[in-house]
Amino acid sequence: MVFRDGKRVLKGPGLLRALLRQIENVLSLSDFDSQFARDELIDALLRAGELECALADREGCEPQSPAVVEATDALARALVALRAPNFAPGTLGRLSELRVPERLTISPPEGFCYYALHPLDYADPLKESAIDAAVAAVIGIRSIGTTLSSVVRAWFEVNGRAAERITVRPTGHPFDRKLSFTAEQRQWIAGNVERSARFFVVDEGPGLSGSSFLAVAEALVKTGIPHDRIVLVPSSQPNLGALLASDAQARWRRFPTLPLKPTRYVPEDAAQFVGAGEWRRRVFKDMDHDESEWPAVWSWTERQKYLSADGGRIFRFDGHGHYGKTVRQRSEILAAAGWGPAASSAGNGFSVSPWLDQTRAPTPDRNTVIQLARYCAFRAQHFGCDVSSNLELEQMARTNLDRALGVSSSLTLPIECPVVADARMMPHEWIRNVDGRLVKVDAASHGDDHFYPGPTDIAWDLAGVIVEWKLDDEITELLLSEYRRITGDNAGRRLPEYLIAYCAFRLSFTLSASQSVFDADERVRFRRETTIYWERLTSLLPLSTAA
């Protein structure tokens, strides 16, 4: 287990208020040719799509949904046409008067958060395709497919073609999803069949199995729609031979596919791609070790990164809308305290920072370890969050220990100092500036992305320092005592099981990556790192009463 669920239970009225505020912000703008206006419009669209999805997934919320659907569609039309949103009369009034549930579950839209998927990426293939559709019936697969379906529908409408949409949620095992349409959905499908509509199934992915796309498409076939009238619109061209759903290759090929191309929505001065581990060629170019000693990189999980033409700035995808704003706010806090480079918005979900081409962090001498302790204390004091349970993290540790080592465990990971962790404490992530201060080059997003740990106790980062910097007992005590001196938090009492959980995650991460990457040299690097975590775990487990 390396990917976490990421679902959040949030206050429904708060989600609605945030959407209304963002719509108000958008309506106050005038120049929709500007990047700022488009970014604000995307923020509103994402918020509307999230609320629409949460209500659609919540039983009994059907009366509240239409006003939110109208808002999502109006914002999508504005984005596709690059103009101010034009809401139907009464839409905003109905929206502001909604009584939504006190608690709603939100799933982060991974493409918009992590993978530089731009909403307008779904308009580009429609422009370029020869697919004929006088009437479009669009079906979005929740979660992110809610917002994406509104963009596809908007493209057809802006280009003078009739279009409608619904959203669905396939259920069952991830490799064998199933879908049964409701009576209302079957009526919607029948109405579009009468109009000779073409059906478009929209989502990101198709992920590991392709079963969600196939579940929707094959459910449409069961209603009598021919395969060639159903178009699959995924975020990339799938490797059909690698999909894990049963007989996926043959099933998928029955349907036309309209895959996206790589996004063209990157900063104007993004000249050199340095994502997917390419940054290592620049970082380690003057160091003594060869490429075999580089840190391993699971390329498709990395954020998109680019260097400016002069090499002085780095652009990094931090997320569209409020997701990217949250990451940049953390970056601003770290930069103000000297712990990281300054970051600002570069548009289309990217942030820009100066490229810090300075000395790499040395071996963990006393001064270095004291600074690492102070950094952890800083995070504990400034990035506190609301998390009361580590059940998902404990399940990860138990599962990974059992699968990797055959060890049965009853780890408990108490939360006494909840934070958005750094979660990437490796030495290569640090540099030393001209006055000897340690600076973290990537510290704002990993603690709340789609990997474990998610928000947890600061003990996770302390464990990361100990493991990644290979600290001995004496220097570990210096780390913990300096952290305790600043915060008053005796993290050492709960640290042993966090050390095991940290190594269990990193072991599984490196094992999964080594089986996923195609490059032989990268596999060797991951296997080397796997050995390090394996050996550390086997030294820790005999000291644990839980394993």
Tab-separated table of N, CA, C and O in Angstrom, residues 444-482:
chain	number	residue	atom	x	y	z
A	444	ALA	N	6.444	21.631	0.390
A	444	ALA	CA	5.098	22.157	0.599
A	444	ALA	C	3.963	21.214	0.237
A	444	ALA	O	2.826	21.461	0.627
A	445	SER	N	4.236	20.137	-0.500
A	445	SER	CA	3.099	19.364	-1.022
A	445	SER	C	3.075	17.896	-0.631
A	445	SER	O	2.011	17.291	-0.555
A	446	HIS	N	4.232	17.272	-0.385
A	446	HIS	CA	4.264	15.813	-0.240
A	446	HIS	C	3.504	15.313	0.991
A	446	HIS	O	3.047	14.166	1.002
A	447	GLY	N	3.382	16.135	2.007
A	447	GLY	CA	2.691	15.693	3.208
A	447	GLY	C	1.189	15.625	3.076
A	447	GLY	O	0.498	15.136	3.974
A	448	ASP	N	0.653	16.079	1.937
A	448	ASP	CA	-0.791	16.018	1.733
A	448	ASP	C	-1.089	15.691	0.272
A	448	ASP	O	-1.962	16.283	-0.350
A	449	ASP	N	-0.325	14.742	-0.286
A	449	ASP	CA	-0.581	14.325	-1.666
A	449	ASP	C	-1.248	12.948	-1.648
A	449	ASP	O	-1.857	12.554	-0.660
A	450	HIS	N	-1.135	12.196	-2.744
A	450	HIS	CA	-1.861	10.927	-2.836
A	450	HIS	C	-1.060	9.735	-2.322
A	450	HIS	O	-1.501	8.593	-2.439
A	451	PHE	N	0.105	9.992	-1.754
A	451	PHE	CA	0.878	8.946	-1.086
A	451	PHE	C	0.690	9.050	0.426
A	451	PHE	O	0.308	10.093	0.952
A	452	TYR	N	0.999	7.959	1.124
A	452	TYR	CA	1.095	8.048	2.572
A	452	TYR	C	2.296	8.922	2.928
A	452	TYR	O	3.227	9.039	2.136
A	453	PRO	N	2.277	9.631	4.081
A	453	PRO	CA	1.393	9.392	5.203
A	453	PRO	C	0.098	10.198	5.199
A	453	PRO	O	-0.836	9.856	5.903
A	454	GLY	N	0.018	11.310	4.435
A	454	GLY	CA	-1.074	12.249	4.669
A	454	GLY	C	-0.832	12.983	5.974
A	454	GLY	O	0.181	12.761	6.661
A	455	PRO	N	-1.710	13.896	6.359
A	455	PRO	CA	-1.555	14.591	7.641
A	455	PRO	C	-1.452	13.590	8.789
A	455	PRO	O	-2.263	12.673	8.908
A	456	THR	N	-0.433	13.754	9.615
A	456	THR	CA	-0.170	12.800	10.692
A	456	THR	C	0.628	13.489	11.788
A	456	THR	O	0.691	14.713	11.840
A	457	ASP	N	1.285	12.709	12.629
A	457	ASP	CA	2.085	13.268	13.716
A	457	ASP	C	3.473	13.663	13.204
A	457	ASP	O	4.017	13.039	12.279
A	458	ILE	N	4.071	14.688	13.823
A	458	ILE	CA	5.408	15.142	13.436
A	458	ILE	C	6.440	14.041	13.612
A	458	ILE	O	7.530	14.097	13.010
A	459	ALA	N	6.115	13.003	14.386
A	459	ALA	CA	7.042	11.884	14.553
A	459	ALA	C	7.383	11.227	13.220
A	459	ALA	O	8.444	10.612	13.088
A	460	TRP	N	6.487	11.357	12.229
A	460	TRP	CA	6.791	10.801	10.905
A	460	TRP	C	8.026	11.476	10.303
A	460	TRP	O	8.899	10.817	9.747
A	461	ASP	N	8.100	12.801	10.406
A	461	ASP	CA	9.256	13.519	9.843
A	461	ASP	C	10.515	13.264	10.667
A	461	ASP	O	11.616	13.170	10.110
A	462	LEU	N	10.381	13.171	11.977
A	462	LEU	CA	11.545	12.846	12.798
A	462	LEU	C	12.067	11.459	12.436
A	462	LEU	O	13.287	11.254	12.323
A	463	ALA	N	11.159	10.507	12.222
A	463	ALA	CA	11.579	9.173	11.781
A	463	ALA	C	12.254	9.259	10.418
A	463	ALA	O	13.263	8.572	10.166
A	464	GLY	N	11.723	10.109	9.529
A	464	GLY	CA	12.331	10.274	8.217
A	464	GLY	C	13.757	10.783	8.300
A	464	GLY	O	14.645	10.318	7.570
A	465	VAL	N	14.013	11.748	9.195
A	465	VAL	CA	15.386	12.247	9.382
A	465	VAL	C	16.297	11.120	9.846
A	465	VAL	O	17.403	10.917	9.305
A	466	ILE	N	15.862	10.377	10.828
A	466	ILE	CA	16.698	9.318	11.415
A	466	ILE	C	17.039	8.257	10.378
A	466	ILE	O	18.197	7.824	10.265
A	467	VAL	N	16.049	7.832	9.605
A	467	VAL	CA	16.266	6.761	8.627
A	467	VAL	C	17.063	7.262	7.427
A	467	VAL	O	18.046	6.644	7.014
A	468	GLU	N	16.653	8.398	6.851
A	468	GLU	CA	17.261	8.852	5.605
A	468	GLU	C	18.679	9.384	5.795
A	468	GLU	O	19.524	9.244	4.910
A	469	TRP	N	18.954	9.973	6.955
A	469	TRP	CA	20.295	10.486	7.220
A	469	TRP	C	21.167	9.452	7.948
A	469	TRP	O	22.300	9.748	8.286
A	470	LYS	N	20.590	8.268	8.214
A	470	LYS	CA	21.318	7.155	8.837
A	470	LYS	C	21.966	7.576	10.165
A	470	LYS	O	23.167	7.378	10.402
A	471	LEU	N	21.153	8.169	11.040
A	471	LEU	CA	21.665	8.667	12.312
A	471	LEU	C	21.906	7.523	13.288
A	471	LEU	O	21.099	6.603	13.407
A	472	ASP	N	23.021	7.596	14.021
A	472	ASP	CA	23.270	6.614	15.077
A	472	ASP	C	22.534	7.049	16.350
A	472	ASP	O	21.875	8.097	16.390
A	473	ASP	N	22.628	6.251	17.397
A	473	ASP	CA	21.857	6.513	18.619
A	473	ASP	C	22.216	7.860	19.237
A	473	ASP	O	21.341	8.597	19.717
A	474	GLU	N	23.503	8.189	19.257
A	474	GLU	CA	23.941	9.431	19.899
A	474	GLU	C	23.410	10.652	19.165
A	474	GLU	O	22.886	11.589	19.784
A	475	ILE	N	23.531	10.647	17.846
A	475	ILE	CA	23.097	11.820	17.083
A	475	ILE	C	21.566	11.881	17.017
A	475	ILE	O	20.964	12.964	16.921
A	476	THR	N	20.901	10.722	17.112
A	476	THR	CA	19.438	10.693	17.201
A	476	THR	C	18.968	11.387	18.475
A	476	THR	O	17.995	12.156	18.462
A	477	GLU	N	19.658	11.137	19.568
A	477	GLU	CA	19.284	11.777	20.824
A	477	GLU	C	19.454	13.295	20.735
A	477	GLU	O	18.657	14.059	21.287
A	478	LEU	N	20.479	13.754	20.018
A	478	LEU	CA	20.658	15.188	19.809
A	478	LEU	C	19.474	15.754	19.032
A	478	LEU	O	18.937	16.823	19.378
A	479	LEU	N	19.042	15.056	17.979
A	479	LEU	CA	17.893	15.486	17.188
A	479	LEU	C	16.660	15.631	18.076
A	479	LEU	O	15.971	16.673	18.055
A	480	LEU	N	16.363	14.603	18.849
A	480	LEU	CA	15.145	14.597	19.656
A	480	LEU	C	15.199	15.608	20.797
A	480	LEU	O	14.190	16.248	21.125
A	481	SER	N	16.367	15.756	21.409
A	481	SER	CA	16.472	16.693	22.530
A	481	SER	C	16.351	18.141	22.056
A	481	SER	O	15.735	18.977	22.736
A	482	GLU	N	16.923	18.462	20.888
A	482	GLU	CA	16.800	19.822	20.357
A	482	GLU	C	15.351	20.100	19.961
A	482	GLU	O	14.813	21.184	20.223
